Coordinates of C-alpha atoms and ligand atoms in Angstrom, one line a residue:
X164 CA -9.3 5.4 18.2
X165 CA -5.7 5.5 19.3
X166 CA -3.5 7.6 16.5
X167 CA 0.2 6.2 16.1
X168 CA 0.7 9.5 15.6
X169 CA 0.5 10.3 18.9
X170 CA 2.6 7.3 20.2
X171 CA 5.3 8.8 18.2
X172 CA 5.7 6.3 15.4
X173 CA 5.5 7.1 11.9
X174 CA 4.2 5.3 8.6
X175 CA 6.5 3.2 6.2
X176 CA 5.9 6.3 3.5
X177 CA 8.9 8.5 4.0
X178 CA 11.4 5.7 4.9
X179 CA 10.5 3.5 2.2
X180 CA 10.9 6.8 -0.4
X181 CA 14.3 7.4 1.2
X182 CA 15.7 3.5 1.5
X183 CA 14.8 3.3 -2.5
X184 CA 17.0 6.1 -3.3
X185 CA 19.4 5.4 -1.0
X186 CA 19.6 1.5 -2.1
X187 CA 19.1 0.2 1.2
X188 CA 16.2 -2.1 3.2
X189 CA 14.8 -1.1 6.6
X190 CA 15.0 -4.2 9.0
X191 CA 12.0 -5.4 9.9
X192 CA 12.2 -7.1 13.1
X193 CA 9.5 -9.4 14.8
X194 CA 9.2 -8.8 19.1
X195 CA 7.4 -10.7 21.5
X196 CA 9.0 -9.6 24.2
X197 CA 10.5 -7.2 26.5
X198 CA 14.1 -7.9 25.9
X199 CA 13.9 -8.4 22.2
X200 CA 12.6 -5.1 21.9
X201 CA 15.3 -4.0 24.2
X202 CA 18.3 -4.8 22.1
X203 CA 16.2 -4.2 18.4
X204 CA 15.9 -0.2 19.6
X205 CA 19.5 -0.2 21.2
X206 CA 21.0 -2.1 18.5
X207 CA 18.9 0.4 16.4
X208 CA 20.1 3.7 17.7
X209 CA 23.8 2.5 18.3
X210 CA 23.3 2.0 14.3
X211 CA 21.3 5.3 13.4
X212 CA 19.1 2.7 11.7
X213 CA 15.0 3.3 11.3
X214 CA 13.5 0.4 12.2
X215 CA 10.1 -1.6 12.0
X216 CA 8.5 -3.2 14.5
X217 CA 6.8 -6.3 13.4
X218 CA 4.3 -8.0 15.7
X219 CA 2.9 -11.0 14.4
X220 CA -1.0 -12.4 15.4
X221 CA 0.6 -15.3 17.7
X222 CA 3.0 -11.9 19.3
X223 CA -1.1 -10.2 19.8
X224 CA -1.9 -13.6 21.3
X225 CA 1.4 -14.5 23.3
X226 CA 1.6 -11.2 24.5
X227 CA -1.2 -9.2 25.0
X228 CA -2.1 -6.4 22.1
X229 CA -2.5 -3.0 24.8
X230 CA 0.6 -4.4 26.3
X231 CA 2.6 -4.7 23.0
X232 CA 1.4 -1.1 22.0
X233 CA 2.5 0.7 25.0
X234 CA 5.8 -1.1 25.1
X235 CA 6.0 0.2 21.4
X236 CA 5.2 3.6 23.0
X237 CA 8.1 2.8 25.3
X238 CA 10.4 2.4 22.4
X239 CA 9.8 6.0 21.1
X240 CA 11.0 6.9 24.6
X241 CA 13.8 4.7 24.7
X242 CA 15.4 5.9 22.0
X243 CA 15.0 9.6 23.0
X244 CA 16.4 8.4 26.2
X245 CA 19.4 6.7 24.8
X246 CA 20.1 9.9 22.7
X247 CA 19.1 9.2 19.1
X248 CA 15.0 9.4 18.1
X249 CA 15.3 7.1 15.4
X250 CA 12.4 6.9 13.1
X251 CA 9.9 3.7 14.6
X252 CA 7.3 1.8 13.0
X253 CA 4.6 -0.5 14.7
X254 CA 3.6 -2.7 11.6
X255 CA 1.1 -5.9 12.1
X256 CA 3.2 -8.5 10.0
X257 CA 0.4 -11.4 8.2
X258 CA -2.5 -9.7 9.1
X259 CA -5.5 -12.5 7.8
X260 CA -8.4 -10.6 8.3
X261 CA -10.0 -7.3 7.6
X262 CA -11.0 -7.1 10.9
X263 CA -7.5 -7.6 12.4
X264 CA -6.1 -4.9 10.5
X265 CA -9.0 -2.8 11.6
X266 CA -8.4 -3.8 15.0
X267 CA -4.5 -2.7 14.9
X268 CA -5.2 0.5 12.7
X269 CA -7.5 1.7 15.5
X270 CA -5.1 0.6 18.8
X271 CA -1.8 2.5 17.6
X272 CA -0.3 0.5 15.0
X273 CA 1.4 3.2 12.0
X274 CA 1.3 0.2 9.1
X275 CA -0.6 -3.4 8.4
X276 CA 0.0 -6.4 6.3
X277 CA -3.0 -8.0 4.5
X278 CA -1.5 -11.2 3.6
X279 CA -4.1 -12.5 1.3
X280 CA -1.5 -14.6 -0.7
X281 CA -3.0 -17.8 -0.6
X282 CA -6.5 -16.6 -1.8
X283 CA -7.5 -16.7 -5.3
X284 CA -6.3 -13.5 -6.5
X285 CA -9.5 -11.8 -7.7
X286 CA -10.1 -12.6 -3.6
X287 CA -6.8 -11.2 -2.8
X288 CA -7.3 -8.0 -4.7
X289 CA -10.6 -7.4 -2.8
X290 CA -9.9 -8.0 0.3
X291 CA -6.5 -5.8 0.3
X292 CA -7.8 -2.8 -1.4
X293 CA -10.6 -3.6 1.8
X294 CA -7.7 -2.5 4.2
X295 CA -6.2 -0.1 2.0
X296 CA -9.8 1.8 2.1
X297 CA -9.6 2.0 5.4
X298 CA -6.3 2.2 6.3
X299 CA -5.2 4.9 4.3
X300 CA -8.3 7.3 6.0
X301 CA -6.0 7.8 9.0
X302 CA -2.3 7.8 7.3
X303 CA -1.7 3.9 7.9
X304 CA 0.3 2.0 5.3
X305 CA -0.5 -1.1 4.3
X306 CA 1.2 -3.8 3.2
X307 CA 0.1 -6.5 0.5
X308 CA 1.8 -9.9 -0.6
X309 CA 1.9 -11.5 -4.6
X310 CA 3.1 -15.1 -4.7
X311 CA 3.5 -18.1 -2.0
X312 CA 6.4 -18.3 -0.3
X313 CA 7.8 -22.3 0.9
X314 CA 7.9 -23.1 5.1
X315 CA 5.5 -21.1 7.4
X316 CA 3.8 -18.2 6.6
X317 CA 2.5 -17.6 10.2
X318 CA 0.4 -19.8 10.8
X319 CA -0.7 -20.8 7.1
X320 CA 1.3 -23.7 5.8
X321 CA 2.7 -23.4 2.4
X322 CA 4.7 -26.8 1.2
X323 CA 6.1 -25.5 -1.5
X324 CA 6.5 -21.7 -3.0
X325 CA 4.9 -20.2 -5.6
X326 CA 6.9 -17.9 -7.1
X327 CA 5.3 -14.1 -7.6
X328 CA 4.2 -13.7 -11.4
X329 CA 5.6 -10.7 -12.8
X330 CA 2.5 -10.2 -14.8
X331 CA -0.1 -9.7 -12.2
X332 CA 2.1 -6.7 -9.9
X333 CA 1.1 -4.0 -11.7
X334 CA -2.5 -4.7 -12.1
X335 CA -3.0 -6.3 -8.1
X336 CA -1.1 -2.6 -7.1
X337 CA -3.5 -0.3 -9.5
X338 CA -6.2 -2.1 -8.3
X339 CA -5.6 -2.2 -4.2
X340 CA -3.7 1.4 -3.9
X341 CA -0.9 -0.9 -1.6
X342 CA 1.9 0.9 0.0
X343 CA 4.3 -1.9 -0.9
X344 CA 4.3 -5.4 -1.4
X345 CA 5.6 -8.6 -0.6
X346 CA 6.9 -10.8 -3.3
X347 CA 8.0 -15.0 -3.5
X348 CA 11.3 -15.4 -5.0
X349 CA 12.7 -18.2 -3.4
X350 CA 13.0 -17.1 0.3
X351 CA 11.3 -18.7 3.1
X352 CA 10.4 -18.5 6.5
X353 CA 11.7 -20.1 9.1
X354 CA 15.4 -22.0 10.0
X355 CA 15.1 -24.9 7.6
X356 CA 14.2 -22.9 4.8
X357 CA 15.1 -25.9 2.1
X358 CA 15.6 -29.2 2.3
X359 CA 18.9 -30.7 1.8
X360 CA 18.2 -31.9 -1.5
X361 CA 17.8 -28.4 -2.5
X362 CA 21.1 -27.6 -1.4
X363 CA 24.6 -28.6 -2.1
X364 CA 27.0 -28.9 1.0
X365 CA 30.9 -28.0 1.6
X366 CA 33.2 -30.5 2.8
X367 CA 32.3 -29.4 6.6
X368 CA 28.5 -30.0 6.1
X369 CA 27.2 -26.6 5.7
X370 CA 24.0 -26.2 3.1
X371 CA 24.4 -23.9 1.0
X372 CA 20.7 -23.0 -0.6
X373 CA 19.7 -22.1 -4.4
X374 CA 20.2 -18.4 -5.0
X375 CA 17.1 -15.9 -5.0
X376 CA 15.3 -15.7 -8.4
X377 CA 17.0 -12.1 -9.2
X378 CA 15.3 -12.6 -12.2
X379 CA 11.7 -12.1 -10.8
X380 CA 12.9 -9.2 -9.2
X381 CA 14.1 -7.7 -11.7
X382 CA 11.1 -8.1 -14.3
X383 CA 8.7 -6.7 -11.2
X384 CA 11.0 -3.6 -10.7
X385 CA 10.5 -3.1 -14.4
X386 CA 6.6 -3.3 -14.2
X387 CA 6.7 -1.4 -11.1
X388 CA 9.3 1.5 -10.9
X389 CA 10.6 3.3 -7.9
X390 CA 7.5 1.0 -6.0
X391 CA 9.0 -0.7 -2.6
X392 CA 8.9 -4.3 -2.6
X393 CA 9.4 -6.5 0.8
X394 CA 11.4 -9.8 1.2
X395 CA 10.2 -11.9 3.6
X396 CA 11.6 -15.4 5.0
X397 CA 14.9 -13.1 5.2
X398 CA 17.0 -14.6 7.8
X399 CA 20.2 -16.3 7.1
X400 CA 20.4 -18.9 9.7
X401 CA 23.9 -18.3 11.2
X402 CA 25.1 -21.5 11.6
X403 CA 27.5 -20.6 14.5
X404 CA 24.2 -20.1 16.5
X405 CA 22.6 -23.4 15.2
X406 CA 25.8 -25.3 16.5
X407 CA 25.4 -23.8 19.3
X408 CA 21.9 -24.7 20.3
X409 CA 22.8 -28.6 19.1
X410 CA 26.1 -28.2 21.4
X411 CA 23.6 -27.4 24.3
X412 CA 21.3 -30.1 24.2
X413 CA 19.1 -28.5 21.3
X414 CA 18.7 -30.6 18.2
X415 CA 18.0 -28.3 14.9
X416 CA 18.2 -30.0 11.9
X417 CA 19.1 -29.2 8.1
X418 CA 19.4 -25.4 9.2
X419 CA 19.9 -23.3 6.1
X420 CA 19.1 -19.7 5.7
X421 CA 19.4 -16.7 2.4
X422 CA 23.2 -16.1 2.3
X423 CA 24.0 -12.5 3.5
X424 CA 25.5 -11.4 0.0
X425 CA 22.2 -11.8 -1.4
X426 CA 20.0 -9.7 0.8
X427 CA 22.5 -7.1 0.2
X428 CA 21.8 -6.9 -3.2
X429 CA 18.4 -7.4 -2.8
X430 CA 19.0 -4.5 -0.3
X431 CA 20.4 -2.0 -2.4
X432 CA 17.6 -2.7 -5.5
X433 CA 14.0 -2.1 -5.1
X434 CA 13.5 -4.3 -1.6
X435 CA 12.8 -1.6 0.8
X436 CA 11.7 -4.1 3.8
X437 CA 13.7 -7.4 5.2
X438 CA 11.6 -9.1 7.6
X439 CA 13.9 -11.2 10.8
X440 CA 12.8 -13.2 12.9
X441 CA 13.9 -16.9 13.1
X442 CA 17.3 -15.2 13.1
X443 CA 16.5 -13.4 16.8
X444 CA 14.9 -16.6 18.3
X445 CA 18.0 -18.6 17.2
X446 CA 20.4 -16.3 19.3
X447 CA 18.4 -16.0 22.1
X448 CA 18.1 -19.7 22.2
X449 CA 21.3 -20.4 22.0
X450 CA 22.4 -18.2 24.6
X451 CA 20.1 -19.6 26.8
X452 CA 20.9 -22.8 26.3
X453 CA 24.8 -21.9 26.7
X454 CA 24.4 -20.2 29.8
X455 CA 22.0 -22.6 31.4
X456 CA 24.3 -25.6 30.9
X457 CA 27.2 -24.1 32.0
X458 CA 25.9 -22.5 35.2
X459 CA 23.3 -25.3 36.2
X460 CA 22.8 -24.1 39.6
X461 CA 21.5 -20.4 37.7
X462 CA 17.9 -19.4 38.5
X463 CA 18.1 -15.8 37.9
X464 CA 16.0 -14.9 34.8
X465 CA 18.0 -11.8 33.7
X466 CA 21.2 -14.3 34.4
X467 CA 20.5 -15.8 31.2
X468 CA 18.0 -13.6 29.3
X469 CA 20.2 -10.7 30.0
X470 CA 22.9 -12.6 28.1
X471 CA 20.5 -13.4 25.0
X472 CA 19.8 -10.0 24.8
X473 CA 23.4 -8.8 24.3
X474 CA 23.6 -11.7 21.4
X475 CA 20.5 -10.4 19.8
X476 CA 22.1 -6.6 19.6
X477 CA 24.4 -7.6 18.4
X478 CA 23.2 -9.4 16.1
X479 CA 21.0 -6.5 14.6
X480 CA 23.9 -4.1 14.7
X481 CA 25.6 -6.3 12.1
X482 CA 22.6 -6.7 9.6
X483 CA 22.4 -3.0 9.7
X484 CA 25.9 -2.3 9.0
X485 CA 26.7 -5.0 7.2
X486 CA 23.4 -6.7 5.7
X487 CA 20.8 -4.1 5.2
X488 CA 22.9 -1.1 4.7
X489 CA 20.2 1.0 6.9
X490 CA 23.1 1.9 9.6
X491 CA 23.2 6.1 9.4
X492 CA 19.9 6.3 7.7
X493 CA 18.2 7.5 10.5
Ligands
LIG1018 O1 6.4 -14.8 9.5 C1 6.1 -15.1 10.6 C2 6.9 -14.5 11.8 O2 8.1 -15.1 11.9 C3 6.1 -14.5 13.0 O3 6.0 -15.8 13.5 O4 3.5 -16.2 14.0 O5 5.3 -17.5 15.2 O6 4.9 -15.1 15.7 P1 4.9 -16.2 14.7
LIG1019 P1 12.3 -15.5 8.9 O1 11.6 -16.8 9.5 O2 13.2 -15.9 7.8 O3 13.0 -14.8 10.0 O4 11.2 -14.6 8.3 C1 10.4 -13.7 9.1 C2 9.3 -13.1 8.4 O5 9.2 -13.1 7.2 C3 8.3 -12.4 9.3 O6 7.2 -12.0 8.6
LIG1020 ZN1 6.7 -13.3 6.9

């Protein structure tokens, strides 16, 4: 048993208490790699912004799990390296299995998602107060979802979104003692998180999506006060990055992501977690793409990576400031 305690990481507890009052979200960011983790902790402590570090089954697969864990290990001493110990998190995003939670509880990681959201819900309820049971013995947080969200939930496909019923939150909570939990009100994962019918466009062919069901949100903060809810699906697509990538030989289409003024509200009510992902892969891409098309002769790796890392800080600085509102939280 490997305690994230001593890796230096803490639970979602304390953050999530503190984001609530303060009316802000802590990023959640997804890594994979070396450099994404790179600029998510500098971009992090630049910011004074807690952060979570989501790694995602495929990330266990892609990656290696003992590897990921020591180079979360690493980011603890990164950031007391680079000055600023900002509060980390190691949190297993879509966790589909007891036994994967289990597995990630006992290897280091400080918080879990069960994502039982696409069982029946009597099945939900029993297989996330499972992990809670045994999370909770050794201080890990877990996370639970309510409702279907449209696009890609990991590796589950859900064709169209079911949004979270108000009704059920405050019974699925009572009954699995969940930390927080993740709730379907119109975002979605991945870059085309509509289709164009969906959307109406401006003159220069932007989409511009439906807005969040702020409705939903609301009636759950009723039934559940003060209780931290998670968005995911939460990146907003920046369409200066999609260009890019179709400038540089990629070919994205319909790109449309949740317009930044709406996670900030989201932000400053009772959505304590914004999970990111697509967002970083469409940087990095595009910066790779740039750079590797205009220097064709190029063969250094940190020639081009090193490049999509500075995007991707950058990136994350601005959602902290100017999306999340975490920036000088930490
Ligand atoms: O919600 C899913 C995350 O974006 C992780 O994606 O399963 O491709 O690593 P992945
Ligand atoms: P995006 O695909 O919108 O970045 O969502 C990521 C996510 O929800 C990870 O769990
Ligand atoms: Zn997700």
């Amino acid at each position: 048993m490997i305690s994230y305690k001593e890796l230096g990481l803490v639970n979602t507890k304390e953050l999530f208490a503190k984001a609530m009052k303060g009316g802000y979200a802590i990023p959640a960011y997804n890594f994979n790699n070396m450099e994404q983790l790179q600029a998510i902790i500098t971009a992090c402590v630049e910011t004074r912004s807690p952060v979570i570090l989501q790694v995602s089954s495929g990330a266990r697969k892609y990656a290696n799990s003992t590897l990921l864990r020591y180079m979360a290990q690493g980011a603890v001493a990164l950031a007391k390296d680079l000055g600023y110990p900002i509060p980390i998190v190691l949190h297993l995003d879509h966790g589909d299995s007891f036994e994967l939670c289990k597995s990630c509880v006992e290897t280091g990681f400080s918080s879990v998602m069960i994502d039982g959201s696409h069982l029946p819900y009597e099945e939900n309820i029993a297989l996330t107060k499972k992990v809670v049971d045994f999370a909770h013995q050794y201080d890990v947080t877990v996370e639970g979802e309510l409702g279907v969200l449209a696009g890609i939930e990991d590796e589950v496909s859900a064709e169209k979104s079911h949004y979270t019923k108000p009704e059920e939150v405050e019974d699925f909570v009572a009954k699995t003692g969940v930390d927080s939990l993740a709730i379907s009100i119109g975002t979605s994962h991945g870059a085309t998180k509509f289709k164009p019918e969906q959307c109406t466009r401006t003159p220069d062919g932007v989409l511009i999506p439906p807005p969040l069901r702020f409705d939903i949100l609301e009636e759950i903060e009723k039934k559940l006060p003060g209780f931290p809810i998670v968005l995911h699906g939460s990146s907003s697509v920046p369409i200066e990055y999609v260009r890019m990538i179709n400038q540089y030989g990629g070919n994205i289409k319909d790109a449309v992501g949740i317009p930044e003024e709406q996670l900030r509200r989201a932000a400053r009510s009772a959505v304590c977690k914004i999970n990111i992902d697509s967002d970083g892969r469409l940087a990095m891409t595009a910066m790779i793409r740039k750079v590797l098309a205009e220097k064709p002769s190029e063969f250094d790796p940190r020639k081009y990576l090193g490049p999509a890392r500075d995007a991707l800080k950058e990136l994350y600085k601005h959602k902290n400031i100017h999306v999340l509102g975490s920036a000088n939280q930490a």
